[in-house]
Each structure stands twice: as C-alpha cells, then as structure tokens.
Amino acid sequence: MSVITKLTTVELKLLAREPGSVFTVLIPLFILVVFGSSIEPGDTVLLPMTLAIAVGLVGLYQLPTTLATYRERGILRRLSATPVRPGSMLVVQLIMQFVLALAACGLLVAVAGTVLGAHMPAQAGPVAAAFLLGTAAMFAVGLLIAAVAKNGRTANGVGVLLYFPLAYLAGLMQPADQMPVILARVGEYTPLGAFRQALQDVWAGVSPNPLLLGVMAAYAVIISLAAARFFRWE
C-alpha cells in the first residue's frame, strides 16, 4: 500500500468524524428539501444553487480550516522529518475535500431527482466541466486562505466572512434576477457566481458560456499560483 493510500485512509476516517464535514453536507440538503417542496419539478435554478452552496462551503470553510489547523498544530512540520512529506498531506487533503464535495453534490442530485422529481440535464459532459472548473476555482481560494491564515481559527473566520459576500453576489442568497443589475452582473464574474451560472445554464439545457468557464479556469490557475507562493509548512 502506498504512502498516499495509507494517509488517505487515515484522513478519510478523521474527515468522517469531523462535525464540520457533516454540516457541509446537511446545510445545502436542508435548503434543497425546504425550498424544493414548493417549486415546480421543471425548475432549473434551485438545484444548481444548492450545488454551488455545497462546493463553496467545502472550498471556503472546510479546506482552509483543516490545512491551517494542521500547520498550527505542527503536523506539517513533523511530517517533514518522516518518509511522508508535507506535500503528500496537501495532496491527500485536496482529494478528501473533493470527495466530500462530490458526495455532498451527489446526495443533492439523488434527493432532487428521486424525492423532488427535479429536472436533470441530458448530457453529463457539460455538467462535469462546470463542476470541475467551479470546484477548482473555489478550492484555489481556500488554499490561498490556508496559505495566509495564522491558524485554524483565523482561516475559519476568513472563510466564513468571504463566503457570505461571494454567496450574495453569486445569487445564492437572493435570485440573481431579483438583485440590482450591476451587482448581478459583477457576481457572474466571481468564482462562485460563474460556477452557479454555468450550472444553471447546463440545467436549462444550454451550453455553459465559454467566458464563464474561462473565468473559473483563470481563478483556479492564478489563485493557486498565489497560494503556492505564500503557503507555509510551519
């Protein structure tokens, strides 16, 4: 068994016991069930919104808090003296958080499709493209938070404070068509807003705007480079 596999197994057990990961799954599910019971089966807005909420919570809260806490406790520093290099922990955490986001979104889609009779897109390719780019963009932001935060509590606070304005601009707290035009327009070019709009386009049966896909890719690359530049192992 490889080092990455062993470390992934251990971290998966720890993640399953983490209360934050449970709330990350349950909060968007609660929103979907509460509001989904009163909408039309052909609605193409609510499910993309809750999917974006789930990925946003993982990227801005769960990922940076975990990494910053590990650095604060000296775990990353101690790993540098073992065959398990600190970089391996970073890779494993990215895998774990991606699995968490995938599980949360999979649960949302399953409940929406079976219980609420929600509309599902016909093609999986555009869904996968929007999901992967959106997740990469949000994880990049989370990595930057982890890179500059002094400890886990600071990372948690920064993530939460950043989440709410991004969620508002993205149209996750108020439908974009009910927001002031200029704010809705700006929101489309935030990482979370581009993600939500791309998913909504796919659910509406149209191809996601290539510009929005490019925006998410640019966020993922540029912010990841900044995170790598400022990241500290101890």
mmCIF file of C-alpha atoms in Angstrom:
data_model
loop_
_atom_site.group_PDB
_atom_site.id
_atom_site.type_symbol
_atom_site.label_atom_id
_atom_site.label_comp_id
_atom_site.label_asym_id
_atom_site.label_seq_id
_atom_site.Cartn_x
_atom_site.Cartn_y
_atom_site.Cartn_z
ATOM 1 C CA MET A 1 0.000 0.000 0.000
ATOM 2 C CA SER A 2 1.481 3.379 -0.997
ATOM 3 C CA VAL A 3 2.069 6.256 1.391
ATOM 4 C CA ILE A 4 -0.672 8.304 -0.272
ATOM 5 C CA THR A 5 -3.146 5.419 0.071
ATOM 6 C CA LYS A 6 -2.349 4.879 3.762
ATOM 7 C CA LEU A 7 -2.566 8.574 4.502
ATOM 8 C CA THR A 8 -5.811 8.875 2.569
ATOM 9 C CA THR A 9 -7.354 6.037 4.600
ATOM 10 C CA VAL A 10 -6.422 7.715 7.883
ATOM 11 C CA GLU A 11 -7.581 11.157 6.776
ATOM 12 C CA LEU A 12 -10.863 9.731 5.480
ATOM 13 C CA LYS A 13 -11.629 8.330 8.923
ATOM 14 C CA LEU A 14 -10.806 11.678 10.530
ATOM 15 C CA LEU A 15 -12.940 13.538 7.986
ATOM 16 C CA ALA A 16 -15.931 11.285 8.704
ATOM 17 C CA ARG A 17 -15.688 12.226 12.406
ATOM 18 C CA GLU A 18 -15.367 15.952 11.728
ATOM 19 C CA PRO A 19 -18.605 17.827 12.609
ATOM 20 C CA GLY A 20 -17.825 20.497 10.004
ATOM 21 C CA SER A 21 -17.955 17.958 7.192
ATOM 22 C CA VAL A 22 -21.390 16.791 8.356
ATOM 23 C CA PHE A 23 -22.749 20.340 8.343
ATOM 24 C CA THR A 24 -21.210 20.921 4.920
ATOM 25 C CA VAL A 25 -23.390 18.101 3.610
ATOM 26 C CA LEU A 26 -26.534 18.818 5.634
ATOM 27 C CA ILE A 27 -26.869 22.599 5.141
ATOM 28 C CA PRO A 28 -27.343 22.560 1.342
ATOM 29 C CA LEU A 29 -29.517 19.429 1.668
ATOM 30 C CA PHE A 30 -31.753 21.231 4.165
ATOM 31 C CA ILE A 31 -32.091 24.207 1.814
ATOM 32 C CA LEU A 32 -32.939 21.909 -1.101
ATOM 33 C CA VAL A 33 -35.610 19.975 0.797
ATOM 34 C CA VAL A 34 -37.241 23.013 2.414
ATOM 35 C CA PHE A 35 -37.483 25.099 -0.749
ATOM 36 C CA GLY A 36 -37.729 22.199 -3.173
ATOM 37 C CA SER A 37 -41.056 21.062 -1.786
ATOM 38 C CA SER A 38 -42.724 24.238 -3.047
ATOM 39 C CA ILE A 39 -41.272 24.596 -6.563
ATOM 40 C CA GLU A 40 -42.181 23.137 -9.924
ATOM 41 C CA PRO A 41 -40.497 19.841 -10.952
ATOM 42 C CA GLY A 42 -39.040 21.558 -14.038
ATOM 43 C CA ASP A 43 -37.220 24.212 -12.007
ATOM 44 C CA THR A 44 -33.649 24.747 -13.204
ATOM 45 C CA VAL A 45 -32.496 27.188 -10.510
ATOM 46 C CA LEU A 46 -32.674 25.627 -7.032
ATOM 47 C CA LEU A 47 -30.535 22.530 -7.571
ATOM 48 C CA PRO A 48 -27.651 24.423 -9.245
ATOM 49 C CA MET A 49 -27.800 26.924 -6.377
ATOM 50 C CA THR A 50 -27.521 24.230 -3.714
ATOM 51 C CA LEU A 51 -24.715 22.507 -5.602
ATOM 52 C CA ALA A 52 -22.778 25.787 -5.640
ATOM 53 C CA ILE A 53 -23.508 26.274 -1.934
ATOM 54 C CA ALA A 54 -22.107 22.820 -1.129
ATOM 55 C CA VAL A 55 -18.887 23.317 -3.087
ATOM 56 C CA GLY A 56 -18.493 26.826 -1.685
ATOM 57 C CA LEU A 57 -18.743 25.541 1.900
ATOM 58 C CA VAL A 58 -16.109 22.878 1.279
ATOM 59 C CA GLY A 59 -13.750 25.238 -0.549
ATOM 60 C CA LEU A 60 -14.033 28.283 1.696
ATOM 61 C CA TYR A 61 -14.610 26.669 5.084
ATOM 62 C CA GLN A 62 -13.612 23.029 5.321
ATOM 63 C CA LEU A 63 -10.416 23.007 3.230
ATOM 64 C CA PRO A 64 -8.633 26.104 4.610
ATOM 65 C CA THR A 65 -9.635 25.401 8.207
ATOM 66 C CA THR A 66 -8.222 21.883 8.057
ATOM 67 C CA LEU A 67 -4.916 22.853 6.436
ATOM 68 C CA ALA A 68 -4.341 25.865 8.681
ATOM 69 C CA THR A 69 -5.119 23.784 11.766
ATOM 70 C CA TYR A 70 -2.634 21.108 10.691
ATOM 71 C CA ARG A 71 0.064 23.764 10.277
ATOM 72 C CA GLU A 72 -0.855 25.370 13.627
ATOM 73 C CA ARG A 73 -0.519 22.023 15.422
ATOM 74 C CA GLY A 74 2.837 21.349 13.812
ATOM 75 C CA ILE A 75 1.612 18.318 11.872
ATOM 76 C CA LEU A 76 3.013 19.560 8.575
ATOM 77 C CA ARG A 77 6.343 20.394 10.193
ATOM 78 C CA ARG A 78 6.647 16.958 11.817
ATOM 79 C CA LEU A 79 5.823 15.239 8.534
ATOM 80 C CA SER A 80 8.924 16.824 7.004
ATOM 81 C CA ALA A 81 11.037 14.577 9.250
ATOM 82 C CA THR A 82 9.285 11.384 8.133
ATOM 83 C CA PRO A 83 9.025 9.484 4.824
ATOM 84 C CA VAL A 84 5.575 11.100 4.462
ATOM 85 C CA ARG A 85 6.408 14.520 3.052
ATOM 86 C CA PRO A 86 4.170 17.539 3.823
ATOM 87 C CA GLY A 87 3.257 17.737 0.145
ATOM 88 C CA SER A 88 1.659 14.309 0.433
ATOM 89 C CA MET A 89 -0.677 15.641 3.117
ATOM 90 C CA LEU A 90 -1.653 18.535 0.861
ATOM 91 C CA VAL A 91 -2.463 16.150 -1.992
ATOM 92 C CA VAL A 92 -4.476 13.896 0.308
ATOM 93 C CA GLN A 93 -6.431 16.829 1.728
ATOM 94 C CA LEU A 94 -7.327 18.023 -1.752
ATOM 95 C CA ILE A 95 -8.508 14.516 -2.616
ATOM 96 C CA MET A 96 -10.527 14.236 0.603
ATOM 97 C CA GLN A 97 -12.181 17.611 0.227
ATOM 98 C CA PHE A 98 -13.001 16.874 -3.404
ATOM 99 C CA VAL A 99 -14.585 13.579 -2.347
ATOM 100 C CA LEU A 100 -16.578 15.465 0.302
ATOM 101 C CA ALA A 101 -17.804 17.998 -2.269
ATOM 102 C CA LEU A 102 -18.636 15.193 -4.692
ATOM 103 C CA ALA A 103 -20.527 13.270 -2.005
ATOM 104 C CA ALA A 104 -22.497 16.351 -0.946
ATOM 105 C CA CYS A 105 -23.432 17.149 -4.541
ATOM 106 C CA GLY A 106 -24.233 13.514 -5.304
ATOM 107 C CA LEU A 107 -26.623 13.423 -2.365
ATOM 108 C CA LEU A 108 -28.284 16.637 -3.533
ATOM 109 C CA VAL A 109 -28.767 15.289 -7.050
ATOM 110 C CA ALA A 110 -30.087 11.958 -5.741
ATOM 111 C CA VAL A 111 -32.629 13.579 -3.423
ATOM 112 C CA ALA A 112 -33.675 16.141 -6.024
ATOM 113 C CA GLY A 113 -34.124 13.507 -8.712
ATOM 114 C CA THR A 114 -35.884 10.819 -6.691
ATOM 115 C CA VAL A 115 -37.805 12.671 -3.980
ATOM 116 C CA LEU A 116 -38.480 16.076 -5.528
ATOM 117 C CA GLY A 117 -38.710 14.990 -9.166
ATOM 118 C CA ALA A 118 -36.320 17.746 -10.198
ATOM 119 C CA HIS A 119 -35.237 18.290 -13.789
ATOM 120 C CA MET A 120 -31.876 16.736 -14.700
ATOM 121 C CA PRO A 121 -29.621 17.721 -17.623
ATOM 122 C CA ALA A 122 -29.450 15.291 -20.525
ATOM 123 C CA GLN A 123 -25.682 15.472 -21.067
ATOM 124 C CA ALA A 124 -23.081 14.644 -18.423
ATOM 125 C CA GLY A 125 -20.134 16.319 -20.168
ATOM 126 C CA PRO A 126 -21.146 19.968 -19.618
ATOM 127 C CA VAL A 127 -22.110 19.149 -16.023
ATOM 128 C CA ALA A 128 -18.687 17.624 -15.369
ATOM 129 C CA ALA A 129 -16.857 20.546 -16.997
ATOM 130 C CA ALA A 130 -18.753 23.150 -14.976
ATOM 131 C CA PHE A 131 -18.388 21.155 -11.751
ATOM 132 C CA LEU A 132 -14.664 20.512 -12.100
ATOM 133 C CA LEU A 133 -13.786 24.091 -13.052
ATOM 134 C CA GLY A 134 -16.029 25.559 -10.363
ATOM 135 C CA THR A 135 -14.609 23.252 -7.712
ATOM 136 C CA ALA A 136 -11.048 24.033 -8.802
ATOM 137 C CA ALA A 137 -11.741 27.779 -8.537
ATOM 138 C CA MET A 138 -13.276 27.513 -5.070
ATOM 139 C CA PHE A 139 -10.527 25.199 -3.813
ATOM 140 C CA ALA A 140 -7.919 27.668 -5.092
ATOM 141 C CA VAL A 141 -9.489 30.388 -2.956
ATOM 142 C CA GLY A 142 -9.495 28.024 0.010
ATOM 143 C CA LEU A 143 -5.818 27.224 -0.491
ATOM 144 C CA LEU A 144 -4.975 30.921 -0.537
ATOM 145 C CA ILE A 145 -6.853 31.415 2.728
ATOM 146 C CA ALA A 146 -4.941 28.493 4.248
ATOM 147 C CA ALA A 147 -1.681 29.940 2.951
ATOM 148 C CA VAL A 148 -2.023 33.315 4.661
ATOM 149 C CA ALA A 149 -4.047 32.443 7.778
ATOM 150 C CA LYS A 150 -2.049 32.233 11.018
ATOM 151 C CA ASN A 151 -4.101 29.390 12.462
ATOM 152 C CA GLY A 152 -7.233 27.325 12.008
ATOM 153 C CA ARG A 153 -9.478 29.801 13.783
ATOM 154 C CA THR A 154 -8.324 32.631 11.541
ATOM 155 C CA ALA A 155 -8.826 30.507 8.425
ATOM 156 C CA ASN A 156 -12.314 29.610 9.621
ATOM 157 C CA GLY A 157 -13.204 33.253 10.236
ATOM 158 C CA VAL A 158 -11.791 34.486 6.924
ATOM 159 C CA GLY A 159 -13.561 31.713 5.041
ATOM 160 C CA VAL A 160 -16.912 32.467 6.624
ATOM 161 C CA LEU A 161 -16.528 36.233 6.131
ATOM 162 C CA LEU A 162 -15.580 35.722 2.487
ATOM 163 C CA TYR A 163 -18.315 33.171 1.848
ATOM 164 C CA PHE A 164 -21.280 35.434 2.575
ATOM 165 C CA PRO A 165 -20.465 38.322 0.191
ATOM 166 C CA LEU A 166 -19.448 35.852 -2.507
ATOM 167 C CA ALA A 167 -22.658 33.884 -1.980
ATOM 168 C CA TYR A 168 -24.736 37.059 -2.206
ATOM 169 C CA LEU A 169 -23.038 38.273 -5.375
ATOM 170 C CA ALA A 170 -23.390 34.776 -6.840
ATOM 171 C CA GLY A 171 -27.153 34.860 -6.387
ATOM 172 C CA LEU A 172 -27.202 32.142 -3.727
ATOM 173 C CA MET A 173 -28.957 34.223 -1.082
ATOM 174 C CA GLN A 174 -31.256 36.071 -3.433
ATOM 175 C CA PRO A 175 -32.103 35.045 -7.011
ATOM 176 C CA ALA A 176 -29.888 36.914 -9.445
ATOM 177 C CA ASP A 177 -32.900 38.235 -11.378
ATOM 178 C CA GLN A 178 -34.089 39.985 -8.205
ATOM 179 C CA MET A 179 -30.754 41.647 -7.475
ATOM 180 C CA PRO A 180 -29.660 45.100 -8.695
ATOM 181 C CA VAL A 181 -28.491 44.665 -12.266
ATOM 182 C CA ILE A 182 -24.939 45.878 -11.656
ATOM 183 C CA LEU A 183 -24.454 43.544 -8.660
ATOM 184 C CA ALA A 184 -25.831 40.581 -10.582
ATOM 185 C CA ARG A 185 -23.517 41.372 -13.469
ATOM 186 C CA VAL A 186 -20.477 41.668 -11.205
ATOM 187 C CA GLY A 187 -21.491 38.490 -9.409
ATOM 188 C CA GLU A 188 -21.345 36.443 -12.604
ATOM 189 C CA TYR A 189 -17.601 37.045 -12.761
ATOM 190 C CA THR A 190 -16.839 35.968 -9.210
ATOM 191 C CA PRO A 191 -15.683 32.341 -8.880
ATOM 192 C CA LEU A 192 -18.860 31.274 -7.084
ATOM 193 C CA GLY A 193 -21.113 33.322 -9.367
ATOM 194 C CA ALA A 194 -19.574 31.937 -12.544
ATOM 195 C CA PHE A 195 -19.961 28.449 -11.092
ATOM 196 C CA ARG A 196 -23.628 28.916 -10.227
ATOM 197 C CA GLN A 197 -24.432 30.467 -13.616
ATOM 198 C CA ALA A 198 -22.608 27.728 -15.538
ATOM 199 C CA LEU A 199 -24.521 25.034 -13.650
ATOM 200 C CA GLN A 200 -27.795 26.870 -14.183
ATOM 201 C CA ASP A 201 -27.123 27.101 -17.921
ATOM 202 C CA VAL A 202 -26.489 23.353 -18.067
ATOM 203 C CA TRP A 203 -29.676 22.599 -16.137
ATOM 204 C CA ALA A 204 -31.593 24.875 -18.503
ATOM 205 C CA GLY A 205 -30.422 22.752 -21.413
ATOM 206 C CA VAL A 206 -27.949 25.186 -22.966
ATOM 207 C CA SER A 207 -24.171 25.048 -23.171
ATOM 208 C CA PRO A 208 -22.385 26.970 -20.413
ATOM 209 C CA ASN A 209 -20.963 30.288 -21.503
ATOM 210 C CA PRO A 210 -17.319 29.702 -22.566
ATOM 211 C CA LEU A 211 -16.426 33.040 -20.978
ATOM 212 C CA LEU A 212 -17.645 31.828 -17.589
ATOM 213 C CA LEU A 213 -15.715 28.587 -17.975
ATOM 214 C CA GLY A 214 -12.630 30.663 -18.801
ATOM 215 C CA VAL A 215 -13.248 32.851 -15.750
ATOM 216 C CA MET A 216 -13.326 29.808 -13.459
ATOM 217 C CA ALA A 217 -10.196 28.364 -15.074
ATOM 218 C CA ALA A 218 -8.384 31.686 -14.663
ATOM 219 C CA TYR A 219 -9.340 31.897 -10.990
ATOM 220 C CA ALA A 220 -8.171 28.317 -10.449
ATOM 221 C CA VAL A 221 -4.766 28.896 -12.042
ATOM 222 C CA ILE A 222 -3.962 32.416 -10.821
ATOM 223 C CA ILE A 223 -5.121 31.979 -7.231
ATOM 224 C CA SER A 224 -3.460 28.554 -6.970
ATOM 225 C CA LEU A 225 -0.151 30.133 -8.019
ATOM 226 C CA ALA A 226 -0.609 32.833 -5.388
ATOM 227 C CA ALA A 227 -1.409 30.181 -2.760
ATOM 228 C CA ALA A 228 1.729 28.244 -3.689
ATOM 229 C CA ARG A 229 3.768 31.431 -3.426
ATOM 230 C CA PHE A 230 2.594 32.261 0.101
ATOM 231 C CA PHE A 231 1.982 28.804 1.552
ATOM 232 C CA ARG A 232 3.950 27.982 4.709
ATOM 233 C CA TRP A 233 4.501 24.474 6.080
ATOM 234 C CA GLU A 234 5.132 25.751 9.616
#
